[in-house]
Amino acid sequence: MRNLKLIISYDGSEFSGWQVQPDLPTIQGTLASAIGRITDEKVLPQGSGRTDAGVHALAQVVTFVTESSVPTENFLRALNDILPPSIRILEVTEEDAEFHARHSAQAKSYRYRIYRGSICPPFLARYVWHFPYRLDEDAMARASDLVLGEHDFTSFAAVDAERGRDETASNVRKIFSSSWERVREELTYTVRGNGFLHHMVRNLVGTFIMVGKGTLPADDIKRILEARNRSAAGSTAPASGLYLVRVDY
């Protein structure tokens, strides 16, 4: 048996998220079908995490076990021949049996893109959140600093039906970096942590937007964290602006 690791990039616009679902196009399902055509095996590739419908990835990490002897370089070419152009395999390597895309991950980085111009170019529309309204971007930067470190992020977590079955699961996560950057018409939030809860990044962005609009003081981020209640935070930002940037092992 071989344990293969893939690094994949995808445009999530036309997919119903990562996780396989009956009668819906998903990244995991599409990838499983392509692998099966090469190996003649029924496999379910495991990702480093489950991106939501409409969310993109620059470098998602995937592992699966196979009896196939196809060389890694041939796997790379064959998968890219079979997969739609919206999913690209960037790298295929063989790893130790113990390596797992999700369980072995030490940190993940996400990026959220907001287009601030009055008119969003049509070729950008599905890859950003178009928000042309007034924002105090300095206040948003101050707010983003307040999530650094280890906190219980229950207030920023959507209900996750799959995870909810585990009563011992913790909502405590550690954020290593959290910052906003403005480059011309684009405002970008980048965050790196040891793990993220369901919708956590999008809920953080939605709350930071409230700070930028002036409806929430920046310091209220501390109160929201302490509340451990989803209703204390802002609304969920659209999926289109979110990208999984990298996974560290």
C-alpha positions as CSV (number, residue, x, y, z in Angstrom):
1,M,0.0,0.0,0.0
2,R,1.2,3.5,-0.8
3,N,0.2,6.7,1.0
4,L,0.1,9.5,-1.6
5,K,-0.1,13.2,-0.8
6,L,-1.5,15.7,-3.3
7,I,-1.3,19.5,-3.2
8,I,-4.3,20.8,-5.1
9,S,-5.6,24.2,-6.1
10,Y,-9.2,24.8,-7.0
11,D,-11.8,27.4,-7.9
12,G,-14.7,26.5,-5.5
13,S,-17.3,28.7,-7.3
14,E,-19.1,25.8,-9.0
15,F,-18.8,23.3,-6.2
16,S,-20.9,22.5,-3.1
17,G,-17.8,22.5,-0.9
18,W,-15.1,19.9,-0.3
19,Q,-17.1,17.1,1.3
20,V,-18.8,14.5,-0.9
21,Q,-22.5,14.9,-1.0
22,P,-25.2,12.9,-2.9
23,D,-26.1,14.3,-6.3
24,L,-24.0,17.5,-5.7
25,P,-20.7,18.5,-7.3
26,T,-17.9,18.5,-4.7
27,I,-14.1,18.7,-4.7
28,Q,-13.7,15.5,-2.8
29,G,-16.2,13.6,-5.0
30,T,-14.7,14.9,-8.2
31,L,-11.2,14.0,-7.1
32,A,-12.3,10.5,-5.9
33,S,-13.8,9.8,-9.3
34,A,-10.7,10.9,-11.1
35,I,-8.4,8.7,-8.8
36,G,-10.7,5.8,-9.3
37,R,-10.4,6.0,-13.1
38,I,-6.6,5.7,-12.8
39,T,-6.4,3.1,-10.0
40,D,-9.6,1.2,-10.6
41,E,-10.1,1.5,-6.8
42,K,-12.8,3.1,-4.7
43,V,-11.0,5.7,-2.6
44,L,-12.1,8.7,-0.5
45,P,-9.3,11.2,-0.5
46,Q,-8.9,13.0,2.8
47,G,-8.3,16.8,2.8
48,S,-6.6,18.9,5.5
49,G,-10.0,20.5,6.1
50,R,-13.5,20.9,4.6
51,T,-13.9,24.1,2.6
52,D,-17.4,25.4,2.2
53,A,-19.4,25.8,-1.0
54,G,-17.9,28.6,-3.0
55,V,-14.6,28.7,-1.1
56,H,-11.3,28.4,-3.0
57,A,-7.9,26.8,-2.3
58,L,-4.4,27.8,-3.4
59,A,-2.8,24.7,-1.8
60,Q,-5.1,22.3,-0.2
61,V,-3.4,19.1,1.0
62,V,-5.0,15.7,0.3
63,T,-3.9,12.1,1.2
64,F,-5.2,8.7,0.1
65,V,-4.0,5.1,0.2
66,T,-3.7,3.1,-2.9
67,E,-2.3,-0.3,-4.2
68,S,-1.6,1.3,-7.5
69,S,2.0,1.3,-8.7
70,V,1.5,4.3,-11.1
71,P,4.6,6.6,-10.6
72,T,3.8,9.9,-8.9
73,E,4.7,12.0,-11.9
74,N,2.3,10.0,-14.0
75,F,-0.4,10.4,-11.4
76,L,0.1,14.2,-11.6
77,R,-0.3,14.2,-15.4
78,A,-3.2,11.8,-15.5
79,L,-5.2,13.5,-12.8
80,N,-4.9,16.9,-14.5
81,D,-6.0,15.3,-17.8
82,I,-9.1,13.9,-16.1
83,L,-10.1,16.7,-13.7
84,P,-12.0,19.8,-14.8
85,P,-9.9,23.0,-15.3
86,S,-11.2,24.4,-12.0
87,I,-9.2,21.8,-10.1
88,R,-5.5,21.4,-10.6
89,I,-3.0,19.0,-9.0
90,L,0.2,20.9,-8.3
91,E,2.2,18.1,-6.7
92,V,2.1,14.4,-6.0
93,T,4.5,12.7,-3.5
94,E,4.6,9.5,-1.6
95,E,4.6,9.8,2.2
96,D,5.1,7.6,5.2
97,A,2.0,5.5,6.2
98,E,1.5,7.7,9.3
99,F,1.2,10.9,7.4
100,H,-2.4,12.2,7.2
101,A,-3.6,15.4,5.5
102,R,-5.8,16.5,8.4
103,H,-4.4,14.8,11.5
104,S,-0.7,15.7,10.8
105,A,-1.4,19.4,10.1
106,Q,0.2,21.9,12.5
107,A,-1.1,25.2,11.1
108,K,-3.3,26.6,8.3
109,S,-3.3,30.0,6.6
110,Y,-6.4,31.6,5.1
111,R,-6.9,34.8,3.1
112,Y,-10.0,36.8,2.6
113,R,-10.3,39.3,-0.3
114,I,-12.5,42.4,-0.3
115,Y,-12.8,44.6,-3.4
116,R,-13.3,48.2,-2.3
117,G,-13.7,50.0,-5.7
118,S,-17.1,51.3,-6.7
119,I,-17.4,48.9,-9.6
120,C,-16.1,45.4,-9.3
121,P,-14.6,44.0,-12.5
122,P,-16.7,41.1,-13.8
123,F,-13.6,38.8,-13.9
124,L,-13.1,39.4,-10.2
125,A,-16.7,39.1,-9.0
126,R,-16.6,35.4,-8.0
127,Y,-13.3,35.7,-6.2
128,V,-13.8,38.6,-3.9
129,W,-16.5,40.2,-1.7
130,H,-17.4,43.5,-3.3
131,F,-17.8,46.1,-0.5
132,P,-17.5,49.6,-1.8
133,Y,-19.0,51.3,1.3
134,R,-17.2,53.4,3.9
135,L,-15.0,51.5,6.3
136,D,-12.5,52.5,9.0
137,E,-9.8,50.2,7.9
138,D,-7.5,51.2,10.8
139,A,-10.1,50.2,13.3
140,M,-10.5,46.8,11.5
141,A,-6.7,46.3,11.8
142,R,-6.9,47.0,15.6
143,A,-9.7,44.6,16.0
144,S,-7.8,41.9,14.1
145,D,-5.0,42.1,16.6
146,L,-7.3,41.1,19.5
147,V,-7.9,37.6,18.2
148,L,-4.1,36.8,18.4
149,G,-3.2,34.0,20.9
150,E,-5.3,31.2,22.3
151,H,-9.0,31.7,22.8
152,D,-12.3,29.9,22.8
153,F,-13.8,30.9,19.4
154,T,-17.3,29.6,20.0
155,S,-18.7,33.0,19.2
156,F,-17.2,32.8,15.7
157,A,-18.2,29.2,15.0
158,A,-21.2,28.0,13.0
159,V,-22.9,24.8,14.1
160,D,-21.1,21.8,12.5
161,A,-23.4,18.8,12.4
162,E,-20.5,16.4,11.8
163,R,-18.3,17.7,14.6
164,G,-21.3,18.1,17.0
165,R,-21.3,14.4,17.5
166,D,-18.1,14.6,19.5
167,E,-19.0,16.0,22.9
168,T,-15.3,16.3,23.9
169,A,-14.4,18.6,21.0
170,S,-12.9,21.9,22.0
171,N,-13.5,25.3,20.4
172,V,-10.2,26.6,21.7
173,R,-7.8,27.6,18.9
174,K,-4.5,29.5,18.7
175,I,-4.0,32.3,16.2
176,F,-0.4,33.0,15.3
177,S,-1.0,36.0,12.9
178,S,-4.0,38.1,12.0
179,S,-3.7,41.2,9.8
180,W,-5.3,43.4,7.2
181,E,-3.5,44.8,4.1
182,R,-4.7,47.4,1.6
183,V,-3.2,47.2,-2.0
184,R,-4.9,49.6,-4.3
185,E,-8.6,48.7,-4.5
186,E,-8.3,45.4,-2.6
187,L,-8.4,45.0,1.2
188,T,-7.1,41.5,2.3
189,Y,-7.3,39.8,5.6
190,T,-4.7,37.0,6.3
191,V,-4.9,34.7,9.3
192,R,-2.8,31.8,10.4
193,G,-3.7,29.4,13.2
194,N,-3.4,25.9,14.5
195,G,-6.9,25.2,13.4
196,F,-10.2,26.8,12.4
197,L,-13.8,26.1,13.3
198,H,-16.7,25.9,10.8
199,H,-17.2,29.3,9.2
200,M,-14.7,30.8,11.7
201,V,-12.7,33.0,9.2
202,R,-15.9,34.2,7.5
203,N,-17.5,35.1,10.8
204,L,-14.3,37.0,11.9
205,V,-14.4,39.0,8.7
206,G,-18.1,39.7,9.1
207,T,-17.5,41.0,12.6
208,F,-14.5,43.1,11.5
209,I,-16.7,44.7,8.9
210,M,-19.0,45.8,11.7
211,V,-16.1,47.4,13.3
212,G,-15.2,49.1,10.1
213,K,-18.7,50.4,9.6
214,G,-18.6,51.9,13.1
215,T,-21.4,49.8,14.5
216,L,-19.1,47.9,16.8
217,P,-16.1,49.3,18.8
218,A,-12.8,47.4,18.1
219,D,-12.4,46.5,21.7
220,D,-15.7,44.7,21.7
221,I,-13.9,41.7,20.1
222,K,-12.7,40.8,23.6
223,R,-16.3,40.8,24.8
224,I,-17.5,38.7,21.9
225,L,-14.8,36.1,22.6
226,E,-15.7,36.0,26.2
227,A,-19.4,35.6,25.4
228,R,-18.9,32.2,23.7
229,N,-22.1,32.8,21.9
230,R,-22.5,32.9,18.1
231,S,-25.2,35.6,18.4
232,A,-22.7,38.0,19.9
233,A,-20.6,38.2,16.7
234,G,-21.3,39.6,13.2
235,S,-22.8,38.0,10.2
236,T,-21.0,35.5,8.0
237,A,-19.0,37.0,5.1
238,P,-19.7,35.6,1.6
239,A,-17.8,32.5,0.6
240,S,-16.4,33.9,-2.6
241,G,-13.7,36.0,-1.0
242,L,-12.1,33.1,1.1
243,Y,-9.0,31.1,0.2
244,L,-7.2,28.3,1.9
245,V,-3.6,29.5,1.3
246,R,-1.4,26.8,2.8
247,V,-1.1,24.0,5.3
248,D,2.0,23.5,7.5
249,Y,3.2,20.2,8.8
